[in-house]
PDB file of C-alpha atoms in Angstrom:
ATOM      1  CA  UNK A 148      63.087  95.837-198.732  1.00 93.00           C
ATOM      2  CA  UNK A 149      59.577  94.843-197.661  1.00 91.00           C
ATOM      3  CA  UNK A 150      57.934  96.201-194.522  1.00 90.00           C
ATOM      4  CA  UNK A 151      56.425  93.600-192.241  1.00 90.00           C
ATOM      5  CA  UNK A 152      53.187  95.575-192.052  1.00 88.00           C
ATOM      6  CA  UNK A 153      52.892  95.396-195.854  1.00 90.00           C
ATOM      7  CA  UNK A 154      52.794  91.592-195.689  1.00 89.00           C
ATOM      8  CA  UNK A 155      49.430  91.782-193.884  1.00 89.00           C
ATOM      9  CA  UNK A 156      50.171  88.653-191.868  1.00 89.00           C
ATOM     10  CA  UNK A 157      47.364  87.545-189.577  1.00 86.00           C
ATOM     11  CA  UNK A 158      46.965  84.642-187.198  1.00 82.00           C
ATOM     12  CA  UNK A 159      44.688  82.001-188.670  1.00 81.00           C
ATOM     13  CA  UNK A 160      41.708  81.252-186.508  1.00 80.00           C
ATOM     14  CA  UNK A 161      40.158  78.056-187.782  1.00 85.00           C
ATOM     15  CA  UNK A 162      38.165  77.120-184.722  1.00 93.00           C
ATOM     16  CA  UNK A 163      36.087  73.960-184.605  1.00 95.00           C
ATOM     17  CA  UNK A 164      33.046  73.009-182.567  1.00 96.00           C
ATOM     18  CA  UNK A 165      31.482  69.912-181.110  1.00 96.00           C
ATOM     19  CA  UNK A 166      28.221  69.232-179.342  1.00 97.00           C
ATOM     20  CA  UNK A 167      28.194  67.935-175.812  1.00 97.00           C
ATOM     21  CA  UNK A 168      24.989  67.351-173.865  1.00 96.00           C
ATOM     22  CA  UNK A 169      23.098  69.619-176.238  1.00 96.00           C
ATOM     23  CA  UNK A 170      25.592  72.496-176.005  1.00 97.00           C
ATOM     24  CA  UNK A 171      27.967  73.679-178.728  1.00 97.00           C
ATOM     25  CA  UNK A 172      31.545  73.983-177.502  1.00 98.00           C
ATOM     26  CA  UNK A 173      34.060  75.987-179.506  1.00 97.00           C
ATOM     27  CA  UNK A 174      37.667  74.731-179.682  1.00 97.00           C
ATOM     28  CA  UNK A 175      40.430  77.142-180.689  1.00 96.00           C
ATOM     29  CA  UNK A 176      42.917  75.852-183.224  1.00 94.00           C
ATOM     30  CA  UNK A 177      45.670  78.127-181.939  1.00 93.00           C
ATOM     31  CA  UNK A 178      46.494  80.255-178.894  1.00 95.00           C
ATOM     32  CA  UNK A 179      49.293  82.858-178.694  1.00 94.00           C
ATOM     33  CA  UNK A 180      52.757  81.683-177.667  1.00 95.00           C
ATOM     34  CA  UNK A 181      52.526  83.665-174.416  1.00 96.00           C
ATOM     35  CA  UNK A 182      49.425  81.637-173.477  1.00 97.00           C
ATOM     36  CA  UNK A 183      51.224  78.406-174.414  1.00 97.00           C
ATOM     37  CA  UNK A 184      54.093  79.406-172.135  1.00 97.00           C
ATOM     38  CA  UNK A 185      51.661  80.129-169.284  1.00 97.00           C
ATOM     39  CA  UNK A 186      49.884  76.799-169.792  1.00 97.00           C
ATOM     40  CA  UNK A 187      53.159  74.865-169.532  1.00 97.00           C
ATOM     41  CA  UNK A 188      54.499  76.834-166.566  1.00 97.00           C
ATOM     42  CA  UNK A 189      51.240  76.566-164.595  1.00 97.00           C
ATOM     43  CA  UNK A 190      51.163  72.822-165.256  1.00 97.00           C
ATOM     44  CA  UNK A 191      54.730  72.457-163.978  1.00 96.00           C
ATOM     45  CA  UNK A 192      54.062  74.595-160.923  1.00 96.00           C
ATOM     46  CA  UNK A 193      50.887  72.751-159.904  1.00 97.00           C
ATOM     47  CA  UNK A 194      52.314  69.279-160.468  1.00 96.00           C
ATOM     48  CA  UNK A 195      55.566  69.644-158.522  1.00 93.00           C
ATOM     49  CA  UNK A 196      55.734  67.767-155.219  1.00 91.00           C
ATOM     50  CA  UNK A 197      58.859  67.672-153.057  1.00 84.00           C
ATOM     51  CA  UNK A 198      61.011  68.763-155.977  1.00 82.00           C
ATOM     52  CA  UNK A 199      59.648  66.100-158.349  1.00 86.00           C
ATOM     53  CA  UNK A 200      56.908  66.201-160.968  1.00 93.00           C
ATOM     54  CA  UNK A 201      54.003  63.938-160.077  1.00 95.00           C
ATOM     55  CA  UNK A 202      52.977  62.350-163.418  1.00 95.00           C
ATOM     56  CA  UNK A 203      49.349  62.081-162.342  1.00 97.00           C
ATOM     57  CA  UNK A 204      49.210  65.786-161.541  1.00 97.00           C
ATOM     58  CA  UNK A 205      51.046  66.602-164.781  1.00 97.00           C
ATOM     59  CA  UNK A 206      48.269  64.786-166.640  1.00 97.00           C
ATOM     60  CA  UNK A 207      45.507  66.472-164.636  1.00 98.00           C
ATOM     61  CA  UNK A 208      46.761  70.035-164.898  1.00 98.00           C
ATOM     62  CA  UNK A 209      48.001  69.814-168.484  1.00 98.00           C
ATOM     63  CA  UNK A 210      44.633  68.606-169.729  1.00 98.00           C
ATOM     64  CA  UNK A 211      42.590  70.922-167.525  1.00 98.00           C
ATOM     65  CA  UNK A 212      44.531  73.935-168.739  1.00 98.00           C
ATOM     66  CA  UNK A 213      44.064  72.814-172.329  1.00 98.00           C
ATOM     67  CA  UNK A 214      40.308  72.882-171.717  1.00 98.00           C
ATOM     68  CA  UNK A 215      40.514  76.250-169.921  1.00 98.00           C
ATOM     69  CA  UNK A 216      42.541  77.890-172.674  1.00 97.00           C
ATOM     70  CA  UNK A 217      41.347  76.197-175.864  1.00 97.00           C
ATOM     71  CA  UNK A 218      37.576  76.191-175.291  1.00 97.00           C
ATOM     72  CA  UNK A 219      34.993  78.897-174.828  1.00 97.00           C
ATOM     73  CA  UNK A 220      33.699  77.294-171.631  1.00 97.00           C
ATOM     74  CA  UNK A 221      33.399  79.654-168.708  1.00 96.00           C
ATOM     75  CA  UNK A 222      34.411  78.022-165.412  1.00 96.00           C
ATOM     76  CA  UNK A 223      33.380  79.644-162.134  1.00 96.00           C
ATOM     77  CA  UNK A 224      35.617  79.758-159.077  1.00 95.00           C
ATOM     78  CA  UNK A 225      33.344  77.112-157.589  1.00 96.00           C
ATOM     79  CA  UNK A 226      33.829  74.877-160.655  1.00 95.00           C
ATOM     80  CA  UNK A 227      37.604  75.200-160.270  1.00 95.00           C
ATOM     81  CA  UNK A 228      37.698  74.906-156.465  1.00 95.00           C
ATOM     82  CA  UNK A 229      38.706  71.238-156.632  1.00 96.00           C
ATOM     83  CA  UNK A 230      40.459  70.659-159.925  1.00 97.00           C
ATOM     84  CA  UNK A 231      40.914  66.934-159.347  1.00 97.00           C
ATOM     85  CA  UNK A 232      37.135  66.500-159.118  1.00 97.00           C
ATOM     86  CA  UNK A 233      36.649  68.732-162.172  1.00 98.00           C
ATOM     87  CA  UNK A 234      39.161  66.612-164.095  1.00 98.00           C
ATOM     88  CA  UNK A 235      37.353  63.406-163.079  1.00 97.00           C
ATOM     89  CA  UNK A 236      34.041  64.849-164.269  1.00 97.00           C
ATOM     90  CA  UNK A 237      35.499  65.905-167.631  1.00 98.00           C
ATOM     91  CA  UNK A 238      37.138  62.523-168.214  1.00 98.00           C
ATOM     92  CA  UNK A 239      34.363  60.300-166.875  1.00 98.00           C
ATOM     93  CA  UNK A 240      31.619  62.094-168.823  1.00 97.00           C
ATOM     94  CA  UNK A 241      33.463  61.664-172.126  1.00 97.00           C
ATOM     95  CA  UNK A 242      33.944  65.415-172.493  1.00 98.00           C
ATOM     96  CA  UNK A 243      37.748  65.236-172.427  1.00 98.00           C
ATOM     97  CA  UNK A 244      37.833  62.662-175.230  1.00 98.00           C
ATOM     98  CA  UNK A 245      35.403  64.704-177.358  1.00 97.00           C
ATOM     99  CA  UNK A 246      37.468  67.849-176.768  1.00 98.00           C
ATOM    100  CA  UNK A 247      40.810  66.195-177.576  1.00 97.00           C
ATOM    101  CA  UNK A 248      39.333  64.717-180.762  1.00 97.00           C
ATOM    102  CA  UNK A 249      38.581  68.270-181.928  1.00 97.00           C
ATOM    103  CA  UNK A 250      41.793  69.902-180.729  1.00 96.00           C
ATOM    104  CA  UNK A 251      44.443  70.709-183.320  1.00 94.00           C
ATOM    105  CA  UNK A 252      46.789  67.701-183.154  1.00 95.00           C
ATOM    106  CA  UNK A 253      49.904  69.758-184.002  1.00 94.00           C
ATOM    107  CA  UNK A 254      49.117  72.191-181.158  1.00 95.00           C
ATOM    108  CA  UNK A 255      48.652  69.320-178.713  1.00 97.00           C
ATOM    109  CA  UNK A 256      51.864  67.575-179.794  1.00 97.00           C
ATOM    110  CA  UNK A 257      53.855  70.822-179.617  1.00 96.00           C
ATOM    111  CA  UNK A 258      52.610  71.650-176.119  1.00 97.00           C
ATOM    112  CA  UNK A 259      53.161  68.113-174.855  1.00 97.00           C
ATOM    113  CA  UNK A 260      56.678  68.166-176.310  1.00 96.00           C
ATOM    114  CA  UNK A 261      57.444  71.487-174.560  1.00 96.00           C
ATOM    115  CA  UNK A 262      56.115  70.084-171.284  1.00 96.00           C
ATOM    116  CA  UNK A 263      58.143  66.860-171.449  1.00 95.00           C
ATOM    117  CA  UNK A 264      61.286  68.740-172.458  1.00 94.00           C
ATOM    118  CA  UNK A 265      61.001  71.164-169.536  1.00 94.00           C
ATOM    119  CA  UNK A 266      60.339  68.365-167.052  1.00 93.00           C
ATOM    120  CA  UNK A 267      63.422  66.503-168.282  1.00 91.00           C
ATOM    121  CA  UNK A 268      65.611  69.640-168.236  1.00 87.00           C
ATOM    122  CA  UNK A 269      64.359  70.737-164.805  1.00 84.00           C
ATOM    123  CA  UNK A 270      65.046  67.316-163.304  1.00 82.00           C
ATOM    124  CA  UNK A 271      68.498  67.175-164.885  1.00 80.00           C
ATOM    125  CA  UNK A 272      69.287  70.644-163.492  1.00 63.00           C
ATOM    126  CA  UNK A 273      67.823  69.772-160.080  1.00 68.00           C
ATOM    127  CA  UNK A 274      70.321  66.930-159.770  1.00 64.00           C
ATOM    128  CA  UNK A 275      73.296  68.939-161.030  1.00 57.00           C
ATOM    129  CA  UNK A 276      76.094  70.319-158.884  1.00 55.00           C
ATOM    130  CA  UNK A 277      75.133  73.864-159.919  1.00 56.00           C
ATOM    131  CA  UNK A 278      71.611  73.450-158.510  1.00 53.00           C
ATOM    132  CA  UNK A 279      72.901  71.952-155.268  1.00 57.00           C
ATOM    133  CA  UNK A 280      75.385  74.803-154.828  1.00 61.00           C
ATOM    134  CA  UNK A 281      72.705  77.387-155.623  1.00 60.00           C
ATOM    135  CA  UNK A 282      70.377  75.791-153.068  1.00 59.00           C
ATOM    136  CA  UNK A 283      73.100  75.819-150.415  1.00 59.00           C
ATOM    137  CA  UNK A 284      73.861  79.479-151.085  1.00 64.00           C
ATOM    138  CA  UNK A 285      70.165  80.408-150.915  1.00 66.00           C
ATOM    139  CA  UNK A 286      69.517  78.361-147.768  1.00 63.00           C
ATOM    140  CA  UNK A 287      72.771  79.125-145.942  1.00 63.00           C
ATOM    141  CA  UNK A 288      71.728  82.394-144.216  1.00 65.00           C
ATOM    142  CA  UNK A 289      68.482  80.895-142.863  1.00 65.00           C
ATOM    143  CA  UNK A 290      70.208  77.671-141.780  1.00 59.00           C
ATOM    144  CA  UNK A 291      73.069  79.559-140.135  1.00 59.00           C
ATOM    145  CA  UNK A 292      70.616  81.719-138.193  1.00 63.00           C
ATOM    146  CA  UNK A 293      68.654  78.661-137.057  1.00 61.00           C
ATOM    147  CA  UNK A 294      71.873  76.946-135.936  1.00 56.00           C
ATOM    148  CA  UNK A 295      72.947  80.093-134.032  1.00 58.00           C
ATOM    149  CA  UNK A 296      69.587  80.183-132.233  1.00 64.00           C
ATOM    150  CA  UNK A 297      69.895  76.506-131.251  1.00 60.00           C
ATOM    151  CA  UNK A 298      73.406  77.038-129.866  1.00 57.00           C
ATOM    152  CA  UNK A 299      72.379  80.243-128.042  1.00 64.00           C
ATOM    153  CA  UNK A 300      69.387  78.537-126.421  1.00 66.00           C
ATOM    154  CA  UNK A 301      71.233  75.324-125.452  1.00 61.00           C
ATOM    155  CA  UNK A 302      71.056  74.596-121.719  1.00 63.00           C
ATOM    156  CA  UNK A 303      73.574  71.949-120.553  1.00 62.00           C
ATOM    157  CA  UNK A 304      71.609  71.362-117.344  1.00 65.00           C
ATOM    158  CA  UNK A 305      68.575  70.223-119.359  1.00 65.00           C
ATOM    159  CA  UNK A 306      70.781  67.890-121.375  1.00 59.00           C
ATOM    160  CA  UNK A 307      72.107  66.526-118.051  1.00 67.00           C
ATOM    161  CA  UNK A 308      68.495  65.763-117.050  1.00 70.00           C
ATOM    162  CA  UNK A 309      67.969  63.899-120.331  1.00 66.00           C
ATOM    163  CA  UNK A 310      71.091  61.818-119.638  1.00 68.00           C
ATOM    164  CA  UNK A 311      69.856  60.931-116.133  1.00 72.00           C
ATOM    165  CA  UNK A 312      66.446  59.921-117.510  1.00 68.00           C
ATOM    166  CA  UNK A 313      68.017  57.801-120.274  1.00 68.00           C
ATOM    167  CA  UNK A 314      70.324  56.074-117.787  1.00 71.00           C
ATOM    168  CA  UNK A 315      67.393  55.387-115.426  1.00 71.00           C
ATOM    169  CA  UNK A 316      65.420  53.908-118.329  1.00 69.00           C
ATOM    170  CA  UNK A 317      68.480  51.800-119.142  1.00 69.00           C
ATOM    171  CA  UNK A 318      68.411  50.159-115.701  1.00 72.00           C
ATOM    172  CA  UNK A 319      70.776  52.712-114.135  1.00 72.00           C
ATOM    173  CA  UNK A 320      73.543  51.875-116.604  1.00 72.00           C
ATOM    174  CA  UNK A 321      75.325  54.707-118.489  1.00 71.00           C
ATOM    175  CA  UNK A 322      74.472  55.310-122.146  1.00 66.00           C
ATOM    176  CA  UNK A 323      77.660  55.087-124.236  1.00 63.00           C
ATOM    177  CA  UNK A 324      78.656  58.439-125.731  1.00 61.00           C
ATOM    178  CA  UNK A 325      76.043  60.623-124.003  1.00 56.00           C
ATOM    179  CA  UNK A 326      78.361  61.918-121.268  1.00 54.00           C
ATOM    180  CA  UNK A 327      81.086  62.518-123.858  1.00 53.00           C
ATOM    181  CA  UNK A 328      78.622  64.572-125.907  1.00 49.00           C
ATOM    182  CA  UNK A 329      77.781  66.641-122.834  1.00 50.00           C
ATOM    183  CA  UNK A 330      81.494  67.274-122.203  1.00 50.00           C
ATOM    184  CA  UNK A 331      81.964  68.425-125.832  1.00 48.00           C
ATOM    185  CA  UNK A 332      78.938  70.711-125.535  1.00 49.00           C
ATOM    186  CA  UNK A 333      80.159  72.126-122.190  1.00 53.00           C
ATOM    187  CA  UNK A 334      83.619  72.795-123.675  1.00 53.00           C
ATOM    188  CA  UNK A 335      82.024  74.620-126.618  1.00 50.00           C
ATOM    189  CA  UNK A 336      80.157  77.115-124.442  1.00 49.00           C
TER     190      UNK A 336
END
């Protein structure tokens, strides 16, 4: 039996560099799996809008986080304050193309594959019965409380005023169904 420590396995660090505007930029050939996971999850989190993944934001945040994590560039909080503008600057200046040309192609393909796979799986789950049931269970207590507060604060006399206003706006003619709704609400109290 061989001990793992006897194998003397080390992570290869074959970093490359490129010059941009007179500055040498170092590009890592590999980052740890934990960092890869973080890159993908941050991209997903920042690009989700109303339960869907905005493909433009996926592109922006995936590529920005590649630059953040695979280069030795130090970005200030001010630099990162508006990431869409930062992305535009990196793309428009030609920096992003120069960086991607130096990035390890297998790393890029692996990360992009992880990202696409998770987007597909998340969307499939989002539309599944299990996700809908889970959402209902999570939202039920808050929705039930809100409904209870609406019922507790309901004032039939105010609804009666709304009916009178609607009928006046309708030329003094009754609005079909409104008085029936008031009767149902009065009976429920």
